[in-house]
mmCIF file of C-alpha atoms and ligand atoms in Angstrom:
data_model
loop_
_atom_site.group_PDB
_atom_site.id
_atom_site.type_symbol
_atom_site.label_atom_id
_atom_site.label_comp_id
_atom_site.label_asym_id
_atom_site.label_seq_id
_atom_site.Cartn_x
_atom_site.Cartn_y
_atom_site.Cartn_z
ATOM 1 C CA UNK A 1 13.394 28.474 14.435
ATOM 2 C CA UNK A 2 16.095 26.147 15.771
ATOM 3 C CA UNK A 3 18.192 24.397 13.179
ATOM 4 C CA UNK A 4 17.543 20.681 12.967
ATOM 5 C CA UNK A 5 20.599 18.534 13.662
ATOM 6 C CA UNK A 6 19.382 14.971 14.040
ATOM 7 C CA UNK A 7 16.283 13.401 12.467
ATOM 8 C CA UNK A 8 14.787 10.258 14.014
ATOM 9 C CA UNK A 9 13.359 8.042 11.272
ATOM 10 C CA UNK A 10 10.938 5.138 11.714
ATOM 11 C CA UNK A 11 8.346 2.994 9.974
ATOM 12 C CA UNK A 12 5.183 2.038 11.814
ATOM 13 C CA UNK A 13 1.932 0.099 11.403
ATOM 14 C CA UNK A 14 1.556 -2.236 8.419
ATOM 15 C CA UNK A 15 4.565 -2.450 6.105
ATOM 16 C CA UNK A 16 4.197 -1.431 2.481
ATOM 17 C CA UNK A 17 6.394 -1.799 -0.605
ATOM 18 C CA UNK A 18 8.353 1.406 -1.127
ATOM 19 C CA UNK A 19 9.013 2.112 2.540
ATOM 20 C CA UNK A 20 12.683 1.280 1.954
ATOM 21 C CA UNK A 21 12.862 3.718 -0.939
ATOM 22 C CA UNK A 22 11.416 6.375 1.395
ATOM 23 C CA UNK A 23 13.961 5.517 4.122
ATOM 24 C CA UNK A 24 16.770 5.853 1.606
ATOM 25 C CA UNK A 25 15.451 9.182 0.369
ATOM 26 C CA UNK A 26 15.175 10.650 3.884
ATOM 27 C CA UNK A 27 18.646 9.451 4.931
ATOM 28 C CA UNK A 28 20.397 10.675 1.801
ATOM 29 C CA UNK A 29 18.585 14.028 1.766
ATOM 30 C CA UNK A 30 19.428 14.635 5.421
ATOM 31 C CA UNK A 31 23.100 13.872 4.749
ATOM 32 C CA UNK A 32 22.983 16.185 1.730
ATOM 33 C CA UNK A 33 21.891 18.985 4.095
ATOM 34 C CA UNK A 34 24.425 18.011 6.817
ATOM 35 C CA UNK A 35 21.774 16.626 9.164
ATOM 36 C CA UNK A 36 22.365 13.403 11.084
ATOM 37 C CA UNK A 37 19.841 10.551 10.964
ATOM 38 C CA UNK A 38 18.963 8.171 13.773
ATOM 39 C CA UNK A 39 17.170 5.019 12.653
ATOM 40 C CA UNK A 40 14.513 3.824 15.099
ATOM 41 C CA UNK A 41 13.648 0.119 14.862
ATOM 42 C CA UNK A 42 10.063 -1.174 15.097
ATOM 43 C CA UNK A 43 8.239 2.154 15.155
ATOM 44 C CA UNK A 44 6.955 3.526 18.436
ATOM 45 C CA UNK A 45 7.909 0.328 20.231
ATOM 46 C CA UNK A 46 11.596 0.859 19.420
ATOM 47 C CA UNK A 47 11.288 4.531 20.324
ATOM 48 C CA UNK A 48 10.077 3.629 23.803
ATOM 49 C CA UNK A 49 12.830 1.028 24.220
ATOM 50 C CA UNK A 50 15.546 3.271 22.809
ATOM 51 C CA UNK A 51 16.289 0.844 19.962
ATOM 52 C CA UNK A 52 18.078 3.429 17.822
ATOM 53 C CA UNK A 53 21.236 3.614 15.722
ATOM 54 C CA UNK A 54 23.015 6.174 13.558
ATOM 55 C CA UNK A 55 22.365 5.821 9.820
ATOM 56 C CA UNK A 56 24.756 6.826 7.077
ATOM 57 C CA UNK A 57 24.772 6.919 3.289
ATOM 58 C CA UNK A 58 25.843 3.284 3.041
ATOM 59 C CA UNK A 59 23.245 1.981 5.487
ATOM 60 C CA UNK A 60 20.618 2.577 2.795
ATOM 61 C CA UNK A 61 22.582 1.167 -0.154
ATOM 62 C CA UNK A 62 20.835 -1.396 -2.329
ATOM 63 C CA UNK A 63 17.420 -1.134 -0.653
ATOM 64 C CA UNK A 64 15.426 0.975 -3.116
ATOM 65 C CA UNK A 65 14.187 -2.170 -4.878
ATOM 66 C CA UNK A 66 13.373 -4.188 -1.754
ATOM 67 C CA UNK A 67 9.915 -4.655 -0.253
ATOM 68 C CA UNK A 68 9.292 -4.492 3.504
ATOM 69 C CA UNK A 69 11.231 -2.104 5.706
ATOM 70 C CA UNK A 70 14.831 -2.419 6.881
ATOM 71 C CA UNK A 71 13.828 -0.474 10.005
ATOM 72 C CA UNK A 72 11.204 -3.148 10.811
ATOM 73 C CA UNK A 73 7.762 -2.140 11.918
ATOM 74 C CA UNK A 74 5.461 -2.836 14.823
ATOM 75 C CA UNK A 75 2.284 -1.766 16.563
ATOM 76 C CA UNK A 76 2.666 -0.344 20.071
ATOM 77 C CA UNK A 77 -0.147 -0.218 22.609
ATOM 78 C CA UNK A 78 2.189 1.479 25.105
ATOM 79 C CA UNK A 79 2.589 4.525 22.851
ATOM 80 C CA UNK A 80 -1.141 5.126 23.159
ATOM 81 C CA UNK A 81 -0.604 5.983 26.839
ATOM 82 C CA UNK A 82 0.916 9.286 28.120
ATOM 83 C CA UNK A 83 3.457 7.246 30.141
ATOM 84 C CA UNK A 84 4.580 5.406 26.987
ATOM 85 C CA UNK A 85 4.973 8.636 25.041
ATOM 86 C CA UNK A 86 6.979 10.170 27.911
ATOM 87 C CA UNK A 87 9.401 7.237 27.774
ATOM 88 C CA UNK A 88 9.673 7.689 24.002
ATOM 89 C CA UNK A 89 10.464 11.388 24.402
ATOM 90 C CA UNK A 90 13.135 10.668 27.006
ATOM 91 C CA UNK A 91 14.807 8.163 24.682
ATOM 92 C CA UNK A 92 14.777 10.657 21.810
ATOM 93 C CA UNK A 93 16.413 13.288 24.010
ATOM 94 C CA UNK A 94 19.010 10.748 25.168
ATOM 95 C CA UNK A 95 19.883 10.051 21.525
ATOM 96 C CA UNK A 96 19.938 13.781 20.625
ATOM 97 C CA UNK A 97 17.050 13.411 18.182
ATOM 98 C CA UNK A 98 15.451 16.810 17.583
ATOM 99 C CA UNK A 99 12.954 16.033 14.770
ATOM 100 C CA UNK A 100 11.061 13.001 13.489
ATOM 101 C CA UNK A 101 10.009 11.529 10.142
ATOM 102 C CA UNK A 102 7.276 8.909 10.559
ATOM 103 C CA UNK A 103 6.478 6.566 7.677
ATOM 104 C CA UNK A 104 3.126 4.866 8.134
ATOM 105 C CA UNK A 105 -0.626 5.159 7.882
ATOM 106 C CA UNK A 106 -3.626 6.455 9.721
ATOM 107 C CA UNK A 107 -2.713 5.125 13.212
ATOM 108 C CA UNK A 108 0.916 6.224 12.906
ATOM 109 C CA UNK A 109 -0.136 9.806 12.164
ATOM 110 C CA UNK A 110 -2.718 9.819 14.948
ATOM 111 C CA UNK A 111 0.103 8.903 17.348
ATOM 112 C CA UNK A 112 2.442 11.451 15.730
ATOM 113 C CA UNK A 113 -0.150 14.214 16.019
ATOM 114 C CA UNK A 114 -0.640 13.585 19.756
ATOM 115 C CA UNK A 115 3.106 13.336 20.347
ATOM 116 C CA UNK A 116 3.800 16.509 18.354
ATOM 117 C CA UNK A 117 1.304 18.432 20.495
ATOM 118 C CA UNK A 118 2.599 17.046 23.789
ATOM 119 C CA UNK A 119 6.304 17.539 23.157
ATOM 120 C CA UNK A 120 8.391 20.184 21.530
ATOM 121 C CA UNK A 121 9.646 18.068 18.677
ATOM 122 C CA UNK A 122 8.713 18.674 15.039
ATOM 123 C CA UNK A 123 7.227 15.626 13.298
ATOM 124 C CA UNK A 124 6.374 15.130 9.651
ATOM 125 C CA UNK A 125 4.925 11.997 8.085
ATOM 126 C CA UNK A 126 5.193 10.087 4.829
ATOM 127 C CA UNK A 127 2.147 8.124 3.643
ATOM 128 C CA UNK A 128 3.288 4.489 3.749
ATOM 129 C CA UNK A 129 0.342 2.113 3.490
ATOM 130 C CA UNK A 130 -1.055 -0.161 0.810
ATOM 131 C CA UNK A 131 -4.608 0.990 1.593
ATOM 132 C CA UNK A 132 -4.490 4.469 -0.023
ATOM 133 C CA UNK A 133 -6.897 5.578 2.702
ATOM 134 C CA UNK A 134 -5.265 8.900 3.654
ATOM 135 C CA UNK A 135 -6.416 12.370 2.708
ATOM 136 C CA UNK A 136 -3.751 14.773 1.474
ATOM 137 C CA UNK A 137 -2.169 12.563 -1.150
ATOM 138 C CA UNK A 138 -3.504 11.090 -4.367
ATOM 139 C CA UNK A 139 -1.620 7.871 -3.710
ATOM 140 C CA UNK A 140 0.155 6.314 -0.754
ATOM 141 C CA UNK A 141 3.513 4.537 -0.946
ATOM 142 C CA UNK A 142 2.787 0.849 -1.560
ATOM 143 C CA UNK A 143 -0.664 1.139 -3.090
ATOM 144 C CA UNK A 144 0.495 0.902 -6.706
ATOM 145 C CA UNK A 145 2.622 -2.178 -6.005
ATOM 146 C CA UNK A 146 -0.199 -3.816 -4.038
ATOM 147 C CA UNK A 147 -2.792 -3.322 -6.771
ATOM 148 C CA UNK A 148 -0.380 -4.734 -9.343
ATOM 149 C CA UNK A 149 0.214 -7.762 -7.126
ATOM 150 C CA UNK A 150 -3.553 -8.225 -6.888
ATOM 151 C CA UNK A 151 -4.166 -8.090 -10.620
ATOM 152 C CA UNK A 152 -1.334 -10.579 -11.244
ATOM 153 C CA UNK A 153 -3.057 -12.956 -8.843
ATOM 154 C CA UNK A 154 -6.554 -12.351 -10.227
ATOM 155 C CA UNK A 155 -5.349 -12.927 -13.803
ATOM 156 C CA UNK A 156 -4.135 -16.350 -12.664
ATOM 157 C CA UNK A 157 -7.384 -17.043 -10.838
ATOM 158 C CA UNK A 158 -9.256 -16.067 -14.008
ATOM 159 C CA UNK A 159 -7.411 -18.794 -15.948
ATOM 160 C CA UNK A 160 -8.629 -21.526 -13.637
ATOM 161 C CA UNK A 161 -12.081 -19.931 -13.243
ATOM 162 C CA UNK A 162 -12.439 -19.924 -17.030
ATOM 163 C CA UNK A 163 -11.289 -23.519 -17.400
ATOM 164 C CA UNK A 164 -13.746 -24.830 -14.794
ATOM 165 C CA UNK A 165 -16.626 -22.389 -15.387
ATOM 166 C CA UNK A 166 -16.360 -21.119 -11.847
ATOM 167 C CA UNK A 167 -17.371 -18.048 -9.915
ATOM 168 C CA UNK A 168 -14.558 -16.759 -7.694
ATOM 169 C CA UNK A 169 -14.904 -14.397 -4.774
ATOM 170 C CA UNK A 170 -11.507 -12.747 -4.334
ATOM 171 C CA UNK A 171 -10.959 -11.006 -1.013
ATOM 172 C CA UNK A 172 -8.346 -8.244 -0.936
ATOM 173 C CA UNK A 173 -6.925 -6.041 1.811
ATOM 174 C CA UNK A 174 -8.077 -2.573 2.790
ATOM 175 C CA UNK A 175 -9.233 -2.042 6.342
ATOM 176 C CA UNK A 176 -12.553 -0.192 6.058
ATOM 177 C CA UNK A 177 -11.460 0.961 2.644
ATOM 178 C CA UNK A 178 -12.380 -0.447 -0.745
ATOM 179 C CA UNK A 179 -9.854 1.327 -2.937
ATOM 180 C CA UNK A 180 -7.735 -1.777 -3.608
ATOM 181 C CA UNK A 181 -10.848 -3.774 -4.542
ATOM 182 C CA UNK A 182 -12.249 -0.955 -6.657
ATOM 183 C CA UNK A 183 -9.244 -0.372 -8.894
ATOM 184 C CA UNK A 184 -8.249 -4.007 -9.204
ATOM 185 C CA UNK A 185 -11.839 -4.950 -9.923
ATOM 186 C CA UNK A 186 -11.825 -2.624 -12.912
ATOM 187 C CA UNK A 187 -8.367 -3.745 -14.043
ATOM 188 C CA UNK A 188 -9.149 -7.454 -13.758
ATOM 189 C CA UNK A 189 -12.547 -7.172 -15.465
ATOM 190 C CA UNK A 190 -14.554 -8.234 -12.399
ATOM 191 C CA UNK A 191 -18.287 -8.834 -12.725
ATOM 192 C CA UNK A 192 -19.011 -7.093 -9.421
ATOM 193 C CA UNK A 193 -17.256 -5.284 -6.595
ATOM 194 C CA UNK A 194 -18.241 -5.255 -2.956
ATOM 195 C CA UNK A 195 -16.661 -2.463 -0.922
ATOM 196 C CA UNK A 196 -17.560 -0.780 2.396
ATOM 197 C CA UNK A 197 -18.111 2.610 0.715
ATOM 198 C CA UNK A 198 -20.786 1.330 -1.650
ATOM 199 C CA UNK A 199 -24.281 1.852 -0.254
ATOM 200 C CA UNK A 200 -25.851 -0.926 -2.294
ATOM 201 C CA UNK A 201 -23.962 -3.839 -0.701
ATOM 202 C CA UNK A 202 -24.524 -7.513 -1.342
ATOM 203 C CA UNK A 203 -27.983 -6.961 -2.824
ATOM 204 C CA UNK A 204 -26.384 -5.167 -5.783
ATOM 205 C CA UNK A 205 -24.057 -8.143 -6.323
ATOM 206 C CA UNK A 206 -27.047 -10.505 -6.382
ATOM 207 C CA UNK A 207 -28.732 -8.265 -8.939
ATOM 208 C CA UNK A 208 -25.583 -8.200 -11.081
ATOM 209 C CA UNK A 209 -25.433 -11.979 -11.028
ATOM 210 C CA UNK A 210 -29.132 -12.264 -11.874
ATOM 211 C CA UNK A 211 -29.056 -9.761 -14.716
ATOM 212 C CA UNK A 212 -25.579 -10.609 -16.042
ATOM 213 C CA UNK A 213 -24.760 -12.852 -18.981
ATOM 214 C CA UNK A 214 -25.611 -16.463 -18.277
ATOM 215 C CA UNK A 215 -23.278 -17.805 -20.965
ATOM 216 C CA UNK A 216 -20.166 -16.235 -19.430
ATOM 217 C CA UNK A 217 -18.086 -19.080 -18.110
ATOM 218 C CA UNK A 218 -16.051 -17.382 -15.395
ATOM 219 C CA UNK A 219 -17.057 -14.713 -12.954
ATOM 220 C CA UNK A 220 -14.937 -12.713 -10.521
ATOM 221 C CA UNK A 221 -16.330 -10.779 -7.572
ATOM 222 C CA UNK A 222 -13.809 -8.489 -5.878
ATOM 223 C CA UNK A 223 -14.394 -8.062 -2.184
ATOM 224 C CA UNK A 224 -12.742 -5.653 0.274
ATOM 225 C CA UNK A 225 -12.051 -7.240 3.649
ATOM 226 C CA UNK A 226 -14.047 -6.268 6.735
ATOM 227 C CA UNK A 227 -17.114 -4.955 4.922
ATOM 228 C CA UNK A 228 -20.527 -5.067 6.581
ATOM 229 C CA UNK A 229 -21.707 -7.989 4.449
ATOM 230 C CA UNK A 230 -19.120 -10.302 6.041
ATOM 231 C CA UNK A 231 -15.946 -12.001 4.904
ATOM 232 C CA UNK A 232 -15.447 -13.952 1.683
ATOM 233 C CA UNK A 233 -16.610 -17.218 3.270
ATOM 234 C CA UNK A 234 -19.860 -15.697 4.515
ATOM 235 C CA UNK A 235 -20.540 -14.068 1.158
ATOM 236 C CA UNK A 236 -19.637 -17.309 -0.610
ATOM 237 C CA UNK A 237 -22.157 -19.145 1.564
ATOM 238 C CA UNK A 238 -24.908 -16.675 0.661
ATOM 239 C CA UNK A 239 -24.096 -16.799 -3.053
ATOM 240 C CA UNK A 240 -24.099 -20.612 -3.024
ATOM 241 C CA UNK A 241 -27.482 -20.589 -1.299
ATOM 242 C CA UNK A 242 -28.974 -18.141 -3.775
ATOM 243 C CA UNK A 243 -27.228 -19.414 -6.925
ATOM 244 C CA UNK A 244 -26.741 -23.159 -6.395
ATOM 245 C CA UNK A 245 -25.904 -23.612 -10.080
ATOM 246 C CA UNK A 246 -22.709 -21.599 -9.799
ATOM 247 C CA UNK A 247 -19.563 -23.508 -8.915
ATOM 248 C CA UNK A 248 -18.401 -20.952 -6.348
ATOM 249 C CA UNK A 249 -14.883 -20.727 -4.935
ATOM 250 C CA UNK A 250 -13.178 -18.376 -2.494
ATOM 251 C CA UNK A 251 -9.692 -16.926 -2.699
ATOM 252 C CA UNK A 252 -8.328 -14.719 0.090
ATOM 253 C CA UNK A 253 -5.152 -13.089 -1.197
ATOM 254 C CA UNK A 254 -3.858 -12.041 2.231
ATOM 255 C CA UNK A 255 -0.327 -10.939 2.931
ATOM 256 C CA UNK A 256 1.134 -11.395 -0.545
ATOM 257 C CA UNK A 257 -0.411 -7.970 -1.173
ATOM 258 C CA UNK A 258 2.055 -6.338 1.210
ATOM 259 C CA UNK A 259 5.245 -7.817 -0.143
ATOM 260 C CA UNK A 260 7.384 -7.713 -3.242
ATOM 261 C CA UNK A 261 9.544 -5.261 -5.128
ATOM 262 C CA UNK A 262 8.014 -1.798 -5.197
ATOM 263 C CA UNK A 263 6.754 -0.601 -8.569
ATOM 264 C CA UNK A 264 8.416 2.307 -10.358
ATOM 265 C CA UNK A 265 5.490 4.557 -9.354
ATOM 266 C CA UNK A 266 5.918 3.714 -5.670
ATOM 267 C CA UNK A 267 9.681 4.205 -5.759
ATOM 268 C CA UNK A 268 9.398 7.613 -7.418
ATOM 269 C CA UNK A 269 6.636 8.682 -5.021
ATOM 270 C CA UNK A 270 8.764 7.556 -2.045
ATOM 271 C CA UNK A 271 11.797 9.450 -3.343
ATOM 272 C CA UNK A 272 9.853 12.643 -3.991
ATOM 273 C CA UNK A 273 8.078 12.788 -0.627
ATOM 274 C CA UNK A 274 11.210 11.576 1.189
ATOM 275 C CA UNK A 275 13.266 14.497 -0.128
ATOM 276 C CA UNK A 276 10.379 16.880 0.551
ATOM 277 C CA UNK A 277 10.040 15.669 4.164
ATOM 278 C CA UNK A 278 13.574 16.680 5.106
ATOM 279 C CA UNK A 279 13.225 19.981 3.275
ATOM 280 C CA UNK A 280 9.899 20.582 5.048
ATOM 281 C CA UNK A 281 11.524 20.078 8.470
ATOM 282 C CA UNK A 282 14.317 22.471 7.508
ATOM 283 C CA UNK A 283 11.674 25.022 6.521
ATOM 284 C CA UNK A 284 9.833 24.792 9.829
ATOM 285 C CA UNK A 285 6.959 22.441 8.940
ATOM 286 C CA UNK A 286 5.644 20.181 11.665
ATOM 287 C CA UNK A 287 2.634 17.980 12.376
ATOM 288 C CA UNK A 288 2.043 17.502 8.660
ATOM 289 C CA UNK A 289 1.951 14.645 6.206
ATOM 290 C CA UNK A 290 3.877 15.158 3.002
ATOM 291 C CA UNK A 291 1.951 13.813 0.027
ATOM 292 C CA UNK A 292 1.482 14.369 -3.647
ATOM 293 C CA UNK A 293 -1.658 16.014 -5.036
ATOM 294 C CA UNK A 294 -1.977 16.511 -8.794
ATOM 295 C CA UNK A 295 1.711 15.631 -9.063
ATOM 296 C CA UNK A 296 2.795 18.443 -6.706
ATOM 297 C CA UNK A 297 4.110 18.131 -3.142
ATOM 298 C CA UNK A 298 1.303 18.829 -0.651
ATOM 299 C CA UNK A 299 1.461 19.449 3.109
ATOM 300 C CA UNK A 300 -1.564 18.267 5.095
ATOM 301 C CA UNK A 301 -1.969 18.594 8.869
ATOM 302 C CA UNK A 302 -2.094 15.146 10.483
ATOM 303 C CA UNK A 303 -5.643 15.696 11.728
ATOM 304 C CA UNK A 304 -6.873 16.156 8.163
ATOM 305 C CA UNK A 305 -4.719 13.398 6.661
ATOM 306 C CA UNK A 306 -6.171 10.802 9.007
ATOM 307 C CA UNK A 307 -9.790 11.588 8.226
ATOM 308 C CA UNK A 308 -11.066 8.561 6.425
ATOM 309 C CA UNK A 309 -11.600 9.222 2.807
ATOM 310 C CA UNK A 310 -14.929 7.561 2.167
ATOM 311 C CA UNK A 311 -15.657 9.389 -1.045
ATOM 312 C CA UNK A 312 -15.214 7.022 -3.899
ATOM 313 C CA UNK A 313 -15.674 8.039 -7.458
ATOM 314 C CA UNK A 314 -19.147 6.696 -8.384
ATOM 315 C CA UNK A 315 -18.011 6.500 -12.006
ATOM 316 C CA UNK A 316 -15.677 3.676 -11.041
ATOM 317 C CA UNK A 317 -18.584 1.449 -9.989
ATOM 318 C CA UNK A 318 -20.488 2.426 -13.130
ATOM 319 C CA UNK A 319 -17.452 1.442 -15.218
ATOM 320 C CA UNK A 320 -17.545 -2.049 -13.696
ATOM 321 C CA UNK A 321 -21.239 -2.341 -14.493
ATOM 322 C CA UNK A 322 -20.858 -1.179 -18.096
ATOM 323 C CA UNK A 323 -17.764 -3.198 -18.895
ATOM 324 C CA UNK A 324 -18.907 -6.491 -17.464
ATOM 325 C CA UNK A 325 -21.924 -6.897 -19.756
HETATM 326 P P1 ATP B 1 -1.676 0.643 8.264
HETATM 327 O O1 ATP B 1 -2.742 1.566 7.725
HETATM 328 O O2 ATP B 1 -0.774 0.170 7.203
HETATM 329 O O3 ATP B 1 -2.182 -0.432 9.150
HETATM 330 P P2 ATP B 1 -1.177 2.388 10.504
HETATM 331 O O4 ATP B 1 -0.165 3.437 10.732
HETATM 332 O O5 ATP B 1 -2.611 2.867 10.392
HETATM 333 O O6 ATP B 1 -0.739 1.564 9.222
HETATM 334 P P3 ATP B 1 -1.785 1.243 13.108
HETATM 335 O O7 ATP B 1 -1.490 -0.083 13.657
HETATM 336 O O8 ATP B 1 -3.204 1.678 13.063
HETATM 337 O O9 ATP B 1 -1.102 1.301 11.670
HETATM 338 O O10 ATP B 1 -0.982 2.342 13.967
HETATM 339 C C1 ATP B 1 0.421 2.222 14.190
HETATM 340 C C2 ATP B 1 0.767 2.627 15.587
HETATM 341 O O11 ATP B 1 0.442 4.003 15.798
HETATM 342 C C3 ATP B 1 0.006 1.908 16.702
HETATM 343 O O12 ATP B 1 0.509 0.635 16.999
HETATM 344 C C4 ATP B 1 0.219 2.865 17.872
HETATM 345 O O13 ATP B 1 1.495 2.678 18.457
HETATM 346 C C5 ATP B 1 0.199 4.234 17.179
HETATM 347 N N1 ATP B 1 -1.137 4.821 17.388
HETATM 348 C C6 ATP B 1 -2.288 4.528 16.756
HETATM 349 N N2 ATP B 1 -3.328 5.202 17.275
HETATM 350 C C7 ATP B 1 -2.817 5.928 18.302
HETATM 351 C C8 ATP B 1 -3.366 6.837 19.270
HETATM 352 N N3 ATP B 1 -4.678 7.137 19.289
HETATM 353 N N4 ATP B 1 -2.527 7.398 20.176
HETATM 354 C C9 ATP B 1 -1.210 7.139 20.168
HETATM 355 N N5 ATP B 1 -0.637 6.279 19.305
HETATM 356 C C10 ATP B 1 -1.410 5.694 18.376
#
């Protein structure tokens, strides 16, 4: 096993709060073990273009508390082609990079898995996405901050909903994944939750509204984006049609969910998996995501990490039903 001398580090896909804490952890751990770090700007796009620079201890000072990513992030169509990946490999060789740490989500690890099989360069990944949609970790970096941002917003929406006796449909992020909606729905005391993983769909929401308390002045329905039933405006239209007496409003929270100072949980998670990533490379791991399962570091091959986790805990939906009576 060749000794690793220079780790290429990048963030890719959607940004998430805590990515900076993970960058800091990887850089400082590498330096601790006398390994150089090359920062790669804008994910695979920067790799292909050779947009790389040496990182030192000071280059990650004062970033642990900042949202976003100092390495910037991007999506690259070119990396999906063999020609694009060849260019990326050539740039890595030119910059003497002999291992990679990728911070990102599902798509990032799919790219990393293909690259790791095509070229002789060990790659490990850190789960950086607000969606929490990866297998091989209980939580992803950014999820905790995002759900706290959502409940702050929904608490404020509840104030105005209560004052005006309104029903609000609140749409939150989570591509094909309802975990943000599910947890925040429970935490914000929502009347109903509509997520892609639930088999019952919009019909169940109608039933909740029909059977629920009529004297309750405000109602919140949490909706995960891109579900089969349509977006918040389409669902709002159907609810207005079916329940014309409700004063229905829509709120799409959008990109505020990605930003802001990372929570303590996200920072600690980022630090733990960041340290573990460098140690994993030193110990010969490759093509694996480093996560945390039951509070212990876990190593999951990329192909298993990227399998969509569609199993939601049915008790969570039951909790919403019981607690919103
Ligand atoms: P998030 O879940 O936060 O959106 P992500 O990592 O899933 O993050 P994507 O945009 O899906 O974000 O993927 C990031 C990048 O990974 C893509 O722009 C592309 O460069 C690379 N990638 C995705 N799928 C593939 C693939 N099949 N082959 C090669 N590269 C890929």
